[in-house]
Amino acid sequence: MKYFKLFFLSTLLISFLSCSDDDEDTPPIDTTSLIGTWTAVSLDADIDLNGSFSIIDIESSTNTVGENFDYELTFTETGYNVTGSYHQVTTGTVNDEPFTDTTSITDVSETGTYSLDGNTITVNGGLYELGVDEVDLSDILAEQTGEISFNSNGELVVRQNIDQTVNEQGIALATKIDATTVWKRK
């Protein structure tokens, strides 16, 4: 079960951070409104997965939440830097079996670039490092895209709504993800 859990979560996390498809209209974001340091407030992702791995059928519904944030994001004109730590807690079901995983993400330090197109941000790298059972999955993530806006409290909100199907090397997965991260200006 542990290998299945690792495969399942790594596939979900790759899908979660690889692409975005959001039809919601939000106003364009100006680069200057991002510049500065932001502190993570929340990470919340609902993830549904259906598919097969070899002869094993997979059906799951999970929720991943970030906790105990000591995590900062600093934007410059074209670059970003994330540092710190947090916990991620994933609960739900996998093939009708209850599933819970808590992972500590520590000593994060990543620098990369980003671009804006209206209210869509594309980050060359990841705003979060992710892991399952102490296995770091961040090195296999290349790009992260999401819709950004500011809420009524002036917090930066990054939303990802993903609905995709992946067919590779005997693995067929349909993934639906609704994820939101919120950042408060420091």
Short mmCIF file of C-alpha atoms in Angstrom, two decimals:
data_model
loop_
_atom_site.label_atom_id
_atom_site.label_comp_id
_atom_site.label_asym_id
_atom_site.label_seq_id
_atom_site.Cartn_x
_atom_site.Cartn_y
_atom_site.Cartn_z
CA MET A 1 0.00 0.00 0.00
CA LYS A 2 2.88 2.39 0.75
CA TYR A 3 4.21 2.18 -2.84
CA PHE A 4 0.70 2.65 -4.20
CA LYS A 5 0.24 5.67 -1.94
CA LEU A 6 3.56 7.17 -3.08
CA PHE A 7 2.69 6.61 -6.75
CA PHE A 8 -0.79 8.02 -6.27
CA LEU A 9 0.28 11.18 -4.48
CA SER A 10 3.26 11.88 -6.73
CA THR A 11 0.98 11.63 -9.79
CA LEU A 12 -1.55 13.95 -8.19
CA LEU A 13 1.05 16.50 -7.20
CA ILE A 14 2.63 16.51 -10.65
CA SER A 15 -0.79 17.05 -12.21
CA PHE A 16 -1.67 19.68 -9.62
CA LEU A 17 1.30 21.82 -10.45
CA SER A 18 1.65 21.26 -14.18
CA CYS A 19 -1.21 23.14 -15.83
CA SER A 20 -4.24 25.33 -15.27
CA ASP A 21 -7.60 25.79 -16.96
CA ASP A 22 -9.74 28.44 -15.27
CA ASP A 23 -12.69 30.11 -16.99
CA GLU A 24 -13.32 32.65 -14.23
CA ASP A 25 -12.75 36.31 -15.22
CA THR A 26 -10.56 38.38 -12.90
CA PRO A 27 -8.92 41.73 -13.54
CA PRO A 28 -5.36 41.79 -14.97
CA ILE A 29 -2.57 41.95 -12.40
CA ASP A 30 0.27 44.45 -12.66
CA THR A 31 3.79 43.17 -11.87
CA THR A 32 4.41 46.05 -9.46
CA SER A 33 1.52 44.88 -7.25
CA LEU A 34 3.35 41.57 -6.69
CA ILE A 35 6.78 42.96 -5.84
CA GLY A 36 7.62 42.44 -2.18
CA THR A 37 7.51 39.69 0.42
CA TRP A 38 4.42 37.57 1.07
CA THR A 39 3.73 35.11 3.90
CA ALA A 40 1.73 31.92 3.23
CA VAL A 41 -1.71 31.96 4.82
CA SER A 42 -3.31 28.84 3.35
CA LEU A 43 -3.00 25.99 0.85
CA ASP A 44 -6.15 23.99 0.07
CA ALA A 45 -6.62 21.52 -2.80
CA ASP A 46 -9.52 19.18 -3.59
CA ILE A 47 -8.31 16.40 -5.87
CA ASP A 48 -10.36 13.74 -7.68
CA LEU A 49 -8.56 11.02 -9.63
CA ASN A 50 -9.87 8.16 -11.76
CA GLY A 51 -7.79 5.84 -13.86
CA SER A 52 -5.71 2.73 -14.07
CA PHE A 53 -2.12 1.72 -13.45
CA SER A 54 -1.35 -1.48 -15.29
CA ILE A 55 -4.28 -3.68 -14.19
CA ILE A 56 -5.07 -1.71 -11.02
CA ASP A 57 -8.04 0.65 -11.15
CA ILE A 58 -7.68 3.83 -9.11
CA GLU A 59 -10.47 6.06 -7.83
CA SER A 60 -9.82 8.67 -5.20
CA SER A 61 -11.10 11.87 -3.69
CA THR A 62 -8.74 13.77 -1.40
CA ASN A 63 -8.17 17.16 0.19
CA THR A 64 -4.70 18.57 0.87
CA VAL A 65 -4.33 21.43 3.36
CA GLY A 66 -1.22 23.35 4.39
CA GLU A 67 -0.61 24.00 8.09
CA ASN A 68 1.93 25.60 10.46
CA PHE A 69 3.28 28.00 7.85
CA ASP A 70 6.66 29.63 8.33
CA TYR A 71 6.87 30.18 4.59
CA GLU A 72 7.69 33.31 2.60
CA LEU A 73 7.51 34.24 -1.07
CA THR A 74 9.42 37.27 -2.37
CA PHE A 75 8.71 38.66 -5.84
CA THR A 76 11.06 40.96 -7.75
CA GLU A 77 10.29 42.37 -11.21
CA THR A 78 10.82 39.01 -12.95
CA GLY A 79 11.98 36.60 -10.25
CA TYR A 80 10.83 34.99 -7.05
CA ASN A 81 12.31 33.30 -3.99
CA VAL A 82 10.53 30.98 -1.52
CA THR A 83 11.93 30.01 1.87
CA GLY A 84 10.71 28.34 5.03
CA SER A 85 8.66 25.36 6.11
CA TYR A 86 5.11 24.06 6.55
CA HIS A 87 3.12 20.84 6.92
CA GLN A 88 0.77 19.34 4.36
CA VAL A 89 -2.09 17.10 5.46
CA THR A 90 -3.90 14.96 2.88
CA THR A 91 -7.15 13.14 3.76
CA GLY A 92 -9.76 11.34 1.72
CA THR A 93 -10.35 7.98 0.13
CA VAL A 94 -8.43 5.81 -2.33
CA ASN A 95 -10.53 3.00 -3.82
CA ASP A 96 -13.07 3.56 -1.01
CA GLU A 97 -10.38 3.10 1.67
CA PRO A 98 -9.72 6.01 4.08
CA PHE A 99 -6.41 7.74 3.43
CA THR A 100 -4.41 10.22 5.57
CA ASP A 101 -0.87 11.48 5.07
CA THR A 102 0.96 14.26 6.94
CA THR A 103 4.27 15.50 5.58
CA SER A 104 6.65 18.11 6.98
CA ILE A 105 8.26 20.34 4.37
CA THR A 106 11.36 22.00 5.84
CA ASP A 107 14.34 24.12 4.83
CA VAL A 108 12.81 25.22 1.53
CA SER A 109 14.94 27.65 -0.48
CA GLU A 110 14.14 28.03 -4.16
CA THR A 111 14.67 30.84 -6.66
CA GLY A 112 13.17 31.11 -10.12
CA THR A 113 11.45 33.36 -12.64
CA TYR A 114 7.83 34.13 -13.38
CA SER A 115 5.75 35.85 -16.05
CA LEU A 116 2.31 37.45 -16.06
CA ASP A 117 -0.29 37.38 -18.81
CA GLY A 118 -3.33 39.32 -17.58
CA ASN A 119 -4.26 37.51 -14.40
CA THR A 120 -2.34 34.31 -15.21
CA ILE A 121 1.02 33.73 -13.55
CA THR A 122 3.48 31.14 -14.83
CA VAL A 123 6.27 30.26 -12.41
CA ASN A 124 9.41 28.48 -13.64
CA GLY A 125 9.56 26.11 -10.69
CA GLY A 126 7.18 25.83 -7.77
CA LEU A 127 5.83 28.13 -5.11
CA TYR A 128 5.62 25.11 -2.80
CA GLU A 129 7.88 22.14 -2.29
CA LEU A 130 5.87 18.96 -2.00
CA GLY A 131 6.59 15.55 -0.55
CA VAL A 132 4.93 12.31 0.41
CA ASP A 133 6.23 10.10 3.23
CA GLU A 134 9.42 12.19 3.39
CA VAL A 135 10.06 11.77 -0.36
CA ASP A 136 10.68 15.17 -1.99
CA LEU A 137 8.84 15.46 -5.32
CA SER A 138 9.89 19.01 -6.17
CA ASP A 139 12.75 18.18 -8.55
CA ILE A 140 10.36 16.68 -11.09
CA LEU A 141 8.18 19.81 -11.24
CA ALA A 142 9.12 22.21 -14.02
CA GLU A 143 6.40 24.85 -14.20
CA GLN A 144 3.38 26.06 -12.26
CA THR A 145 0.50 28.12 -13.72
CA GLY A 146 -2.46 29.71 -11.97
CA GLU A 147 -4.94 32.57 -11.93
CA ILE A 148 -4.08 35.33 -9.49
CA SER A 149 -6.15 38.03 -7.83
CA PHE A 150 -6.32 40.05 -4.64
CA ASN A 151 -9.08 39.43 -2.10
CA SER A 152 -10.83 42.15 -0.06
CA ASN A 153 -8.08 41.91 2.60
CA GLY A 154 -5.37 42.67 0.02
CA GLU A 155 -4.09 39.09 0.14
CA LEU A 156 -2.71 37.46 -2.99
CA VAL A 157 -4.86 34.50 -4.09
CA VAL A 158 -3.59 31.89 -6.56
CA ARG A 159 -6.25 29.54 -7.98
CA GLN A 160 -5.78 26.46 -10.09
CA ASN A 161 -8.67 24.56 -11.68
CA ILE A 162 -7.32 21.62 -13.58
CA ASP A 163 -9.24 19.01 -15.53
CA GLN A 164 -6.85 16.81 -17.49
CA THR A 165 -6.23 13.28 -18.64
CA VAL A 166 -2.76 11.77 -18.79
CA ASN A 167 -1.94 8.59 -20.75
CA GLU A 168 1.69 7.56 -20.40
CA GLN A 169 3.52 4.25 -20.11
CA GLY A 170 0.45 2.17 -19.26
CA ILE A 171 -0.96 4.75 -16.87
CA ALA A 172 -4.26 6.44 -17.70
CA LEU A 173 -5.40 9.08 -15.20
CA ALA A 174 -8.22 11.63 -15.29
CA THR A 175 -7.53 14.34 -12.73
CA LYS A 176 -9.76 17.15 -11.51
CA ILE A 177 -8.18 19.63 -9.10
CA ASP A 178 -9.54 22.75 -7.45
CA ALA A 179 -6.71 24.43 -5.52
CA THR A 180 -6.28 27.78 -3.80
CA THR A 181 -3.27 29.31 -2.07
CA VAL A 182 -3.43 32.60 -0.18
CA TRP A 183 -0.51 34.91 0.68
CA LYS A 184 -0.47 37.96 2.99
CA ARG A 185 1.89 40.87 2.32
CA LYS A 186 4.58 41.04 4.97
#
